[in-house]
Amino acid sequence: QEAPYKGRRLVKMSEEQKQVGYLHSFLAGGVGGIFLVLVGHPLDTIKVRIQTMHVVPGQEAPYKGMVDCAKKIVEKEGFKGLYRGMAAPLAGVAPMYALCFLGYGVGKHIFCDNDAFEKLKLTQIGLAGATSSLFTTPILGPGERLKCVLQTMESPHYHGPKYNGYKELVSGLYKEGGVSSIIRGSGITCFRDAVASFFYFATYEFLKKEWTPEGKKQPGVFATFCAGGFAGMANWMAMLPIDTVKSRYQVAETGKYSGVTAVARDIMAREGVKGFYKGLTPVLVRAFPANAACFVGYETASKFLIKIGIE
């Protein structure tokens, strides 16, 4: 028998795994991303505040936990404080998710066998998902840098200059260190998202298949909601230590750390292993509803787009 041509792997995939067009991915992914940001950003703000707070030995920590942090933000800044820094992720979600699904598709072509989804070859699916980080980092790298600075400006331990919005922030960072200051932390952002996407897509595809009723191509809305939620929790459990290092590095004063390894050593010396898992509770509380909303938004938009002929 003639060996199957590797470059045509995806053509032989089952119909439910057939890749949709780039316009479809862009539009449906944008809807999913917007849902994710609207639901998850307040908890992301709490996460970043807790991750980047400095604990002085012998003194009470600025925040006792997730609820205390949220309460202090609202008391000092109002509810809008929870949505501080949301403009950057919102502005980037549509192109980011279009690139994410494009990257996932490219990863499937490289790593997945014909029966990878049918037999749930999770390592192959995970590697395909990890490929998406190469496509999203050009947007997420600088976006995360701007978001983290804006989210932490009003926190007690922030000692840098204050900025009134993104335009002033970009200008200030550029004057401080040029383009490299704006994109600081992009490398570790790429690594973080590769790890996250490995578990994200592998978990979602596993649960999606497991919860699809016999004779159906897709699970129901509630099953999709739960699959997306658990996928979000899985990726954050795996990549939170990397995210903690990234956040510390991106909000630190220029010259404080020689690189991300210096940040990791500092966290270990000051706080031990638990320092890498700061903000775990708000992360997991945020991850389920935000990612559940993302996949429900994506799948709903996808069905609508197919109905109007955009496949």
PDB file of C-alpha atoms in Angstrom:
ATOM      1  CA  GLN A   1       0.000   0.000   0.000  1.00  0.00           C
ATOM      2  CA  GLU A   2       1.136   3.512  -0.736  1.00  0.00           C
ATOM      3  CA  ALA A   3       2.108   5.483   2.389  1.00  0.00           C
ATOM      4  CA  PRO A   4      -0.165   8.468   3.033  1.00  0.00           C
ATOM      5  CA  TYR A   5       1.328  11.788   2.009  1.00  0.00           C
ATOM      6  CA  LYS A   6       2.202  13.699   5.216  1.00  0.00           C
ATOM      7  CA  GLY A   7       1.257  17.053   3.770  1.00  0.00           C
ATOM      8  CA  ARG A   8      -2.316  15.883   3.277  1.00  0.00           C
ATOM      9  CA  ARG A   9      -2.960  14.698   6.830  1.00  0.00           C
ATOM     10  CA  LEU A  10      -5.660  17.218   7.516  1.00  0.00           C
ATOM     11  CA  VAL A  11      -7.603  16.366   4.369  1.00  0.00           C
ATOM     12  CA  LYS A  12      -8.235  12.879   5.745  1.00  0.00           C
ATOM     13  CA  MET A  13      -9.475  14.065   9.123  1.00  0.00           C
ATOM     14  CA  SER A  14     -13.078  13.389  10.017  1.00  0.00           C
ATOM     15  CA  GLU A  15     -15.613  15.995   8.969  1.00  0.00           C
ATOM     16  CA  GLU A  16     -16.064  17.403  12.484  1.00  0.00           C
ATOM     17  CA  GLN A  17     -12.311  18.143  12.612  1.00  0.00           C
ATOM     18  CA  LYS A  18     -12.238  19.850   9.204  1.00  0.00           C
ATOM     19  CA  GLN A  19     -10.610  23.236   9.473  1.00  0.00           C
ATOM     20  CA  VAL A  20     -12.763  26.290   8.866  1.00  0.00           C
ATOM     21  CA  GLY A  21     -11.575  29.229   6.785  1.00  0.00           C
ATOM     22  CA  TYR A  22      -9.421  32.053   8.071  1.00  0.00           C
ATOM     23  CA  LEU A  23     -12.251  34.633   7.984  1.00  0.00           C
ATOM     24  CA  HIS A  24     -14.447  32.239   9.968  1.00  0.00           C
ATOM     25  CA  SER A  25     -11.667  31.765  12.546  1.00  0.00           C
ATOM     26  CA  PHE A  26     -11.095  35.512  12.769  1.00  0.00           C
ATOM     27  CA  LEU A  27     -14.761  36.377  13.386  1.00  0.00           C
ATOM     28  CA  ALA A  28     -15.691  33.477  15.683  1.00  0.00           C
ATOM     29  CA  GLY A  29     -12.409  33.725  17.585  1.00  0.00           C
ATOM     30  CA  GLY A  30     -12.935  37.435  18.049  1.00  0.00           C
ATOM     31  CA  VAL A  31     -16.365  36.845  19.592  1.00  0.00           C
ATOM     32  CA  GLY A  32     -14.951  34.184  21.900  1.00  0.00           C
ATOM     33  CA  GLY A  33     -12.075  36.422  22.933  1.00  0.00           C
ATOM     34  CA  ILE A  34     -14.348  39.366  23.692  1.00  0.00           C
ATOM     35  CA  PHE A  35     -16.518  37.134  25.886  1.00  0.00           C
ATOM     36  CA  LEU A  36     -13.402  35.926  27.695  1.00  0.00           C
ATOM     37  CA  VAL A  37     -12.085  39.418  28.413  1.00  0.00           C
ATOM     38  CA  LEU A  38     -15.413  40.846  29.589  1.00  0.00           C
ATOM     39  CA  VAL A  39     -15.964  37.971  32.021  1.00  0.00           C
ATOM     40  CA  GLY A  40     -12.383  37.434  33.133  1.00  0.00           C
ATOM     41  CA  HIS A  41     -10.631  40.816  33.275  1.00  0.00           C
ATOM     42  CA  PRO A  42     -11.716  41.876  36.792  1.00  0.00           C
ATOM     43  CA  LEU A  43     -10.301  38.645  38.213  1.00  0.00           C
ATOM     44  CA  ASP A  44      -7.177  39.063  36.094  1.00  0.00           C
ATOM     45  CA  THR A  45      -6.638  42.474  37.696  1.00  0.00           C
ATOM     46  CA  ILE A  46      -6.911  40.900  41.157  1.00  0.00           C
ATOM     47  CA  LYS A  47      -4.490  38.157  40.100  1.00  0.00           C
ATOM     48  CA  VAL A  48      -1.851  40.634  38.919  1.00  0.00           C
ATOM     49  CA  ARG A  49      -2.187  42.801  42.050  1.00  0.00           C
ATOM     50  CA  ILE A  50      -1.672  39.760  44.303  1.00  0.00           C
ATOM     51  CA  GLN A  51       1.165  38.368  42.177  1.00  0.00           C
ATOM     52  CA  THR A  52       3.134  41.623  42.164  1.00  0.00           C
ATOM     53  CA  MET A  53       2.623  42.751  45.787  1.00  0.00           C
ATOM     54  CA  HIS A  54       5.826  42.904  47.831  1.00  0.00           C
ATOM     55  CA  VAL A  55       5.710  41.247  51.216  1.00  0.00           C
ATOM     56  CA  VAL A  56       8.035  42.849  53.779  1.00  0.00           C
ATOM     57  CA  PRO A  57       9.076  40.449  56.561  1.00  0.00           C
ATOM     58  CA  GLY A  58       7.386  41.380  59.830  1.00  0.00           C
ATOM     59  CA  GLN A  59       4.742  43.523  58.122  1.00  0.00           C
ATOM     60  CA  GLU A  60       1.209  42.660  57.069  1.00  0.00           C
ATOM     61  CA  ALA A  61       0.802  41.861  53.365  1.00  0.00           C
ATOM     62  CA  PRO A  62      -0.990  44.554  51.308  1.00  0.00           C
ATOM     63  CA  TYR A  63      -3.726  42.056  50.465  1.00  0.00           C
ATOM     64  CA  LYS A  64      -4.919  39.154  52.631  1.00  0.00           C
ATOM     65  CA  GLY A  65      -6.448  37.326  49.694  1.00  0.00           C
ATOM     66  CA  MET A  66      -8.677  37.572  46.660  1.00  0.00           C
ATOM     67  CA  VAL A  67     -11.728  39.073  48.379  1.00  0.00           C
ATOM     68  CA  ASP A  68      -9.654  41.573  50.376  1.00  0.00           C
ATOM     69  CA  CYS A  69      -7.828  42.647  47.221  1.00  0.00           C
ATOM     70  CA  ALA A  70     -11.085  43.179  45.319  1.00  0.00           C
ATOM     71  CA  LYS A  71     -12.574  45.115  48.232  1.00  0.00           C
ATOM     72  CA  LYS A  72      -9.568  47.456  48.468  1.00  0.00           C
ATOM     73  CA  ILE A  73      -9.519  48.072  44.716  1.00  0.00           C
ATOM     74  CA  VAL A  74     -13.220  48.989  44.678  1.00  0.00           C
ATOM     75  CA  GLU A  75     -12.890  51.179  47.798  1.00  0.00           C
ATOM     76  CA  LYS A  76      -9.950  53.119  46.391  1.00  0.00           C
ATOM     77  CA  GLU A  77     -10.684  53.188  42.654  1.00  0.00           C
ATOM     78  CA  GLY A  78     -14.329  52.178  42.234  1.00  0.00           C
ATOM     79  CA  PHE A  79     -15.516  49.284  40.075  1.00  0.00           C
ATOM     80  CA  LYS A  80     -13.696  50.763  37.088  1.00  0.00           C
ATOM     81  CA  GLY A  81     -10.463  49.835  38.867  1.00  0.00           C
ATOM     82  CA  LEU A  82     -11.262  46.177  38.250  1.00  0.00           C
ATOM     83  CA  TYR A  83     -11.385  46.898  34.510  1.00  0.00           C
ATOM     84  CA  ARG A  84      -8.204  48.987  34.448  1.00  0.00           C
ATOM     85  CA  GLY A  85      -5.997  48.002  31.524  1.00  0.00           C
ATOM     86  CA  MET A  86      -8.785  46.217  29.635  1.00  0.00           C
ATOM     87  CA  ALA A  87      -8.440  48.267  26.438  1.00  0.00           C
ATOM     88  CA  ALA A  88      -5.275  46.479  25.299  1.00  0.00           C
ATOM     89  CA  PRO A  89      -6.626  42.915  25.576  1.00  0.00           C
ATOM     90  CA  LEU A  90      -9.963  43.964  24.061  1.00  0.00           C
ATOM     91  CA  ALA A  91      -8.255  45.673  21.123  1.00  0.00           C
ATOM     92  CA  GLY A  92      -6.155  42.601  20.492  1.00  0.00           C
ATOM     93  CA  VAL A  93      -8.640  39.764  20.931  1.00  0.00           C
ATOM     94  CA  ALA A  94      -9.971  39.504  17.377  1.00  0.00           C
ATOM     95  CA  PRO A  95      -6.597  39.378  15.584  1.00  0.00           C
ATOM     96  CA  MET A  96      -5.063  37.404  18.458  1.00  0.00           C
ATOM     97  CA  TYR A  97      -7.675  34.667  18.350  1.00  0.00           C
ATOM     98  CA  ALA A  98      -7.596  34.582  14.554  1.00  0.00           C
ATOM     99  CA  LEU A  99      -3.835  34.042  14.787  1.00  0.00           C
ATOM    100  CA  CYS A 100      -4.282  31.564  17.627  1.00  0.00           C
ATOM    101  CA  PHE A 101      -6.573  29.312  15.605  1.00  0.00           C
ATOM    102  CA  LEU A 102      -4.389  29.742  12.531  1.00  0.00           C
ATOM    103  CA  GLY A 103      -1.397  28.654  14.616  1.00  0.00           C
ATOM    104  CA  TYR A 104      -3.350  25.709  16.002  1.00  0.00           C
ATOM    105  CA  GLY A 105      -4.204  24.675  12.450  1.00  0.00           C
ATOM    106  CA  VAL A 106      -0.561  24.889  11.389  1.00  0.00           C
ATOM    107  CA  GLY A 107       0.384  22.857  14.458  1.00  0.00           C
ATOM    108  CA  LYS A 108      -2.137  20.158  13.520  1.00  0.00           C
ATOM    109  CA  HIS A 109      -0.556  19.942  10.079  1.00  0.00           C
ATOM    110  CA  ILE A 110       2.906  19.497  11.631  1.00  0.00           C
ATOM    111  CA  PHE A 111       2.226  17.260  14.637  1.00  0.00           C
ATOM    112  CA  CYS A 112      -1.101  15.432  14.276  1.00  0.00           C
ATOM    113  CA  ASP A 113      -1.663  12.031  12.678  1.00  0.00           C
ATOM    114  CA  ASN A 114      -4.831  11.421  10.687  1.00  0.00           C
ATOM    115  CA  ASP A 115      -6.477   9.757  13.695  1.00  0.00           C
ATOM    116  CA  ALA A 116      -5.110  12.130  16.373  1.00  0.00           C
ATOM    117  CA  PHE A 117      -8.542  13.489  17.293  1.00  0.00           C
ATOM    118  CA  GLU A 118     -10.423  10.249  16.836  1.00  0.00           C
ATOM    119  CA  LYS A 119      -8.013   8.371  19.118  1.00  0.00           C
ATOM    120  CA  LEU A 120      -7.257  11.416  21.270  1.00  0.00           C
ATOM    121  CA  LYS A 121      -3.494  11.499  20.833  1.00  0.00           C
ATOM    122  CA  LEU A 122      -3.183  14.260  23.383  1.00  0.00           C
ATOM    123  CA  THR A 123       0.552  14.880  23.051  1.00  0.00           C
ATOM    124  CA  GLN A 124       0.136  15.581  19.344  1.00  0.00           C
ATOM    125  CA  ILE A 125      -2.892  17.802  19.956  1.00  0.00           C
ATOM    126  CA  GLY A 126      -1.042  19.607  22.750  1.00  0.00           C
ATOM    127  CA  LEU A 127       1.985  20.294  20.548  1.00  0.00           C
ATOM    128  CA  ALA A 128      -0.344  21.610  17.860  1.00  0.00           C
ATOM    129  CA  GLY A 129      -1.859  23.936  20.455  1.00  0.00           C
ATOM    130  CA  ALA A 130       1.563  25.070  21.659  1.00  0.00           C
ATOM    131  CA  THR A 131       2.401  26.165  18.123  1.00  0.00           C
ATOM    132  CA  SER A 132      -0.224  28.905  18.413  1.00  0.00           C
ATOM    133  CA  SER A 133       2.003  30.841  20.839  1.00  0.00           C
ATOM    134  CA  LEU A 134       4.378  31.681  17.986  1.00  0.00           C
ATOM    135  CA  PHE A 135       1.508  33.452  16.238  1.00  0.00           C
ATOM    136  CA  THR A 136       0.012  35.298  19.226  1.00  0.00           C
ATOM    137  CA  THR A 137       3.129  36.564  21.028  1.00  0.00           C
ATOM    138  CA  PRO A 138       3.696  39.570  18.693  1.00  0.00           C
ATOM    139  CA  ILE A 139       0.372  40.917  20.018  1.00  0.00           C
ATOM    140  CA  LEU A 140       0.326  39.487  23.527  1.00  0.00           C
ATOM    141  CA  GLY A 141       3.933  40.320  24.429  1.00  0.00           C
ATOM    142  CA  PRO A 142       3.636  44.122  24.407  1.00  0.00           C
ATOM    143  CA  GLY A 143      -0.058  43.912  25.325  1.00  0.00           C
ATOM    144  CA  GLU A 144       0.738  42.066  28.555  1.00  0.00           C
ATOM    145  CA  ARG A 145       3.502  44.565  29.365  1.00  0.00           C
ATOM    146  CA  LEU A 146       1.121  47.540  29.037  1.00  0.00           C
ATOM    147  CA  LYS A 147      -1.712  45.772  30.863  1.00  0.00           C
ATOM    148  CA  CYS A 148       0.400  44.746  33.846  1.00  0.00           C
ATOM    149  CA  VAL A 149       1.849  48.251  34.308  1.00  0.00           C
ATOM    150  CA  LEU A 150      -1.605  49.869  34.214  1.00  0.00           C
ATOM    151  CA  GLN A 151      -3.074  47.240  36.536  1.00  0.00           C
ATOM    152  CA  THR A 152      -0.416  47.793  39.196  1.00  0.00           C
ATOM    153  CA  MET A 153       0.040  51.594  39.066  1.00  0.00           C
ATOM    154  CA  GLU A 154      -2.349  52.183  41.962  1.00  0.00           C
ATOM    155  CA  SER A 155      -1.076  49.337  44.125  1.00  0.00           C
ATOM    156  CA  PRO A 156       0.919  50.231  47.292  1.00  0.00           C
ATOM    157  CA  HIS A 157       4.211  48.729  46.116  1.00  0.00           C
ATOM    158  CA  TYR A 158       4.377  50.442  42.701  1.00  0.00           C
ATOM    159  CA  HIS A 159       7.149  53.062  42.643  1.00  0.00           C
ATOM    160  CA  GLY A 160       7.377  53.866  38.954  1.00  0.00           C
ATOM    161  CA  PRO A 161       5.909  56.830  37.062  1.00  0.00           C
ATOM    162  CA  LYS A 162       2.136  57.152  36.696  1.00  0.00           C
ATOM    163  CA  TYR A 163       0.586  57.222  33.231  1.00  0.00           C
ATOM    164  CA  ASN A 164      -2.782  58.503  32.036  1.00  0.00           C
ATOM    165  CA  GLY A 165      -3.761  55.911  29.463  1.00  0.00           C
ATOM    166  CA  TYR A 166      -2.036  53.802  26.843  1.00  0.00           C
ATOM    167  CA  LYS A 167      -0.720  56.600  24.621  1.00  0.00           C
ATOM    168  CA  GLU A 168       1.163  58.194  27.500  1.00  0.00           C
ATOM    169  CA  LEU A 169       2.321  54.785  28.741  1.00  0.00           C
ATOM    170  CA  VAL A 170       3.746  53.735  25.360  1.00  0.00           C
ATOM    171  CA  SER A 171       5.482  57.095  25.017  1.00  0.00           C
ATOM    172  CA  GLY A 172       6.911  56.850  28.538  1.00  0.00           C
ATOM    173  CA  LEU A 173       8.187  53.312  28.085  1.00  0.00           C
ATOM    174  CA  TYR A 174       9.756  54.205  24.741  1.00  0.00           C
ATOM    175  CA  LYS A 175      11.615  57.142  26.282  1.00  0.00           C
ATOM    176  CA  GLU A 176      12.695  54.876  29.131  1.00  0.00           C
ATOM    177  CA  GLY A 177      14.268  52.144  27.010  1.00  0.00           C
ATOM    178  CA  GLY A 178      13.091  52.226  23.412  1.00  0.00           C
ATOM    179  CA  VAL A 179      11.185  49.384  21.764  1.00  0.00           C
ATOM    180  CA  SER A 180      12.868  46.832  24.036  1.00  0.00           C
ATOM    181  CA  SER A 181      11.144  48.443  27.029  1.00  0.00           C
ATOM    182  CA  ILE A 182       7.725  48.136  25.380  1.00  0.00           C
ATOM    183  CA  ILE A 183       8.219  44.474  24.456  1.00  0.00           C
ATOM    184  CA  ARG A 184       9.948  43.493  27.711  1.00  0.00           C
ATOM    185  CA  GLY A 185       8.904  39.990  28.701  1.00  0.00           C
ATOM    186  CA  SER A 186       7.779  38.878  25.227  1.00  0.00           C
ATOM    187  CA  GLY A 187      10.084  35.853  25.297  1.00  0.00           C
ATOM    188  CA  ILE A 188       8.698  34.482  28.534  1.00  0.00           C
ATOM    189  CA  THR A 189       5.188  35.367  27.332  1.00  0.00           C
ATOM    190  CA  CYS A 190       5.752  33.087  24.319  1.00  0.00           C
ATOM    191  CA  PHE A 191       6.994  30.264  26.553  1.00  0.00           C
ATOM    192  CA  ARG A 192       4.112  30.802  28.980  1.00  0.00           C
ATOM    193  CA  ASP A 193       1.541  30.608  26.189  1.00  0.00           C
ATOM    194  CA  ALA A 194       3.131  27.536  24.604  1.00  0.00           C
ATOM    195  CA  VAL A 195       2.747  25.678  27.900  1.00  0.00           C
ATOM    196  CA  ALA A 196      -0.768  27.069  28.392  1.00  0.00           C
ATOM    197  CA  SER A 197      -1.951  26.215  24.883  1.00  0.00           C
ATOM    198  CA  PHE A 198      -0.584  22.668  25.118  1.00  0.00           C
ATOM    199  CA  PHE A 199      -2.896  21.913  28.047  1.00  0.00           C
ATOM    200  CA  TYR A 200      -5.684  24.219  26.867  1.00  0.00           C
ATOM    201  CA  PHE A 201      -6.387  22.611  23.510  1.00  0.00           C
ATOM    202  CA  ALA A 202      -5.575  19.054  24.616  1.00  0.00           C
ATOM    203  CA  THR A 203      -7.988  19.318  27.564  1.00  0.00           C
ATOM    204  CA  TYR A 204     -10.732  20.963  25.507  1.00  0.00           C
ATOM    205  CA  GLU A 205     -10.543  18.435  22.653  1.00  0.00           C
ATOM    206  CA  PHE A 206     -10.497  15.535  25.138  1.00  0.00           C
ATOM    207  CA  LEU A 207     -13.558  16.727  27.070  1.00  0.00           C
ATOM    208  CA  LYS A 208     -15.352  17.825  23.914  1.00  0.00           C
ATOM    209  CA  LYS A 209     -15.069  14.317  22.443  1.00  0.00           C
ATOM    210  CA  GLU A 210     -15.876  12.576  25.735  1.00  0.00           C
ATOM    211  CA  TRP A 211     -19.020  14.655  26.229  1.00  0.00           C
ATOM    212  CA  THR A 212     -20.324  14.504  22.665  1.00  0.00           C
ATOM    213  CA  PRO A 213     -23.446  12.289  22.594  1.00  0.00           C
ATOM    214  CA  GLU A 214     -23.315   9.252  20.343  1.00  0.00           C
ATOM    215  CA  GLY A 215     -24.411  10.115  16.824  1.00  0.00           C
ATOM    216  CA  LYS A 216     -23.737  13.841  17.310  1.00  0.00           C
ATOM    217  CA  LYS A 217     -20.883  15.956  15.959  1.00  0.00           C
ATOM    218  CA  GLN A 218     -20.754  18.420  18.846  1.00  0.00           C
ATOM    219  CA  PRO A 219     -21.577  18.405  22.584  1.00  0.00           C
ATOM    220  CA  GLY A 220     -24.407  20.518  23.966  1.00  0.00           C
ATOM    221  CA  VAL A 221     -24.025  24.097  25.208  1.00  0.00           C
ATOM    222  CA  PHE A 222     -23.577  23.111  28.859  1.00  0.00           C
ATOM    223  CA  ALA A 223     -20.968  20.467  27.981  1.00  0.00           C
ATOM    224  CA  THR A 224     -19.125  23.020  25.812  1.00  0.00           C
ATOM    225  CA  PHE A 225     -19.291  25.484  28.705  1.00  0.00           C
ATOM    226  CA  CYS A 226     -17.805  22.937  31.110  1.00  0.00           C
ATOM    227  CA  ALA A 227     -15.168  21.708  28.644  1.00  0.00           C
ATOM    228  CA  GLY A 228     -13.977  25.265  28.068  1.00  0.00           C
ATOM    229  CA  GLY A 229     -13.981  25.996  31.786  1.00  0.00           C
ATOM    230  CA  PHE A 230     -11.940  22.950  32.731  1.00  0.00           C
ATOM    231  CA  ALA A 231      -9.555  23.583  29.827  1.00  0.00           C
ATOM    232  CA  GLY A 232      -8.922  27.061  31.181  1.00  0.00           C
ATOM    233  CA  MET A 233      -8.249  25.723  34.663  1.00  0.00           C
ATOM    234  CA  ALA A 234      -5.832  23.111  33.295  1.00  0.00           C
ATOM    235  CA  ASN A 235      -3.707  25.605  31.389  1.00  0.00           C
ATOM    236  CA  TRP A 236      -3.433  27.990  34.352  1.00  0.00           C
ATOM    237  CA  MET A 237      -2.517  25.243  36.789  1.00  0.00           C
ATOM    238  CA  ALA A 238       0.388  24.372  34.495  1.00  0.00           C
ATOM    239  CA  MET A 239       1.621  27.851  33.652  1.00  0.00           C
ATOM    240  CA  LEU A 240       0.945  30.024  36.720  1.00  0.00           C
ATOM    241  CA  PRO A 241       4.569  29.902  37.955  1.00  0.00           C
ATOM    242  CA  ILE A 242       5.737  31.186  34.553  1.00  0.00           C
ATOM    243  CA  ASP A 243       3.064  33.887  34.594  1.00  0.00           C
ATOM    244  CA  THR A 244       4.126  35.040  38.065  1.00  0.00           C
ATOM    245  CA  VAL A 245       7.721  35.473  36.893  1.00  0.00           C
ATOM    246  CA  LYS A 246       6.502  37.265  33.754  1.00  0.00           C
ATOM    247  CA  SER A 247       4.321  39.713  35.695  1.00  0.00           C
ATOM    248  CA  ARG A 248       7.100  40.557  38.178  1.00  0.00           C
ATOM    249  CA  TYR A 249       9.574  41.096  35.340  1.00  0.00           C
ATOM    250  CA  GLN A 250       7.241  43.297  33.306  1.00  0.00           C
ATOM    251  CA  VAL A 251       6.327  45.681  36.142  1.00  0.00           C
ATOM    252  CA  ALA A 252       9.795  45.894  37.733  1.00  0.00           C
ATOM    253  CA  GLU A 253      11.787  49.113  37.570  1.00  0.00           C
ATOM    254  CA  THR A 254      14.278  49.216  34.707  1.00  0.00           C
ATOM    255  CA  GLY A 255      17.544  47.548  35.684  1.00  0.00           C
ATOM    256  CA  LYS A 256      16.202  45.810  38.779  1.00  0.00           C
ATOM    257  CA  TYR A 257      16.543  42.347  37.234  1.00  0.00           C
ATOM    258  CA  SER A 258      19.078  41.108  34.684  1.00  0.00           C
ATOM    259  CA  GLY A 259      16.472  38.745  33.243  1.00  0.00           C
ATOM    260  CA  VAL A 260      13.661  36.333  34.020  1.00  0.00           C
ATOM    261  CA  THR A 261      15.974  33.855  35.771  1.00  0.00           C
ATOM    262  CA  ALA A 262      16.957  36.605  38.206  1.00  0.00           C
ATOM    263  CA  VAL A 263      13.259  37.185  38.923  1.00  0.00           C
ATOM    264  CA  ALA A 264      12.730  33.468  39.568  1.00  0.00           C
ATOM    265  CA  ARG A 265      15.724  33.327  41.924  1.00  0.00           C
ATOM    266  CA  ASP A 266      14.463  36.383  43.815  1.00  0.00           C
ATOM    267  CA  ILE A 267      10.991  34.877  44.263  1.00  0.00           C
ATOM    268  CA  MET A 268      12.455  31.588  45.480  1.00  0.00           C
ATOM    269  CA  ALA A 269      14.809  33.307  47.930  1.00  0.00           C
ATOM    270  CA  ARG A 270      12.140  35.603  49.390  1.00  0.00           C
ATOM    271  CA  GLU A 271       9.000  33.495  49.322  1.00  0.00           C
ATOM    272  CA  GLY A 272       9.881  29.908  48.413  1.00  0.00           C
ATOM    273  CA  VAL A 273       7.910  27.724  46.017  1.00  0.00           C
ATOM    274  CA  LYS A 274       4.560  29.123  47.179  1.00  0.00           C
ATOM    275  CA  GLY A 275       5.620  32.515  45.829  1.00  0.00           C
ATOM    276  CA  PHE A 276       5.264  31.167  42.295  1.00  0.00           C
ATOM    277  CA  TYR A 277       1.649  30.235  42.949  1.00  0.00           C
ATOM    278  CA  LYS A 278       0.468  33.600  44.259  1.00  0.00           C
ATOM    279  CA  GLY A 279      -2.978  34.407  42.956  1.00  0.00           C
ATOM    280  CA  LEU A 280      -3.870  30.743  42.358  1.00  0.00           C
ATOM    281  CA  THR A 281      -7.381  31.153  43.772  1.00  0.00           C
ATOM    282  CA  PRO A 282      -8.382  34.167  41.637  1.00  0.00           C
ATOM    283  CA  VAL A 283      -6.744  32.524  38.612  1.00  0.00           C
ATOM    284  CA  LEU A 284      -8.824  29.357  38.935  1.00  0.00           C
ATOM    285  CA  VAL A 285     -11.981  31.285  39.836  1.00  0.00           C
ATOM    286  CA  ARG A 286     -11.451  33.410  36.725  1.00  0.00           C
ATOM    287  CA  ALA A 287     -10.307  30.589  34.449  1.00  0.00           C
ATOM    288  CA  PHE A 288     -13.506  28.554  34.528  1.00  0.00           C
ATOM    289  CA  PRO A 289     -16.134  31.195  33.665  1.00  0.00           C
ATOM    290  CA  ALA A 290     -13.843  33.183  31.345  1.00  0.00           C
ATOM    291  CA  ASN A 291     -12.798  30.232  29.214  1.00  0.00           C
ATOM    292  CA  ALA A 292     -16.238  28.671  29.377  1.00  0.00           C
ATOM    293  CA  ALA A 293     -17.610  31.953  27.994  1.00  0.00           C
ATOM    294  CA  CYS A 294     -14.865  31.992  25.362  1.00  0.00           C
ATOM    295  CA  PHE A 295     -15.692  28.582  23.925  1.00  0.00           C
ATOM    296  CA  VAL A 296     -19.451  29.081  24.130  1.00  0.00           C
ATOM    297  CA  GLY A 297     -18.981  32.397  22.312  1.00  0.00           C
ATOM    298  CA  TYR A 298     -16.715  30.787  19.731  1.00  0.00           C
ATOM    299  CA  GLU A 299     -18.947  27.777  19.069  1.00  0.00           C
ATOM    300  CA  THR A 300     -22.115  29.916  18.931  1.00  0.00           C
ATOM    301  CA  ALA A 301     -20.530  32.391  16.522  1.00  0.00           C
ATOM    302  CA  SER A 302     -19.160  29.497  14.480  1.00  0.00           C
ATOM    303  CA  LYS A 303     -22.604  27.957  14.020  1.00  0.00           C
ATOM    304  CA  PHE A 304     -24.035  31.343  13.029  1.00  0.00           C
ATOM    305  CA  LEU A 305     -21.261  31.954  10.497  1.00  0.00           C
ATOM    306  CA  ILE A 306     -21.839  28.554   8.905  1.00  0.00           C
ATOM    307  CA  LYS A 307     -25.557  29.335   8.610  1.00  0.00           C
ATOM    308  CA  ILE A 308     -24.836  32.562   6.700  1.00  0.00           C
ATOM    309  CA  GLY A 309     -22.334  30.832   4.443  1.00  0.00           C
ATOM    310  CA  ILE A 310     -19.001  31.828   6.001  1.00  0.00           C
ATOM    311  CA  GLU A 311     -17.196  28.529   6.444  1.00  0.00           C
TER     312      GLU A 311
END
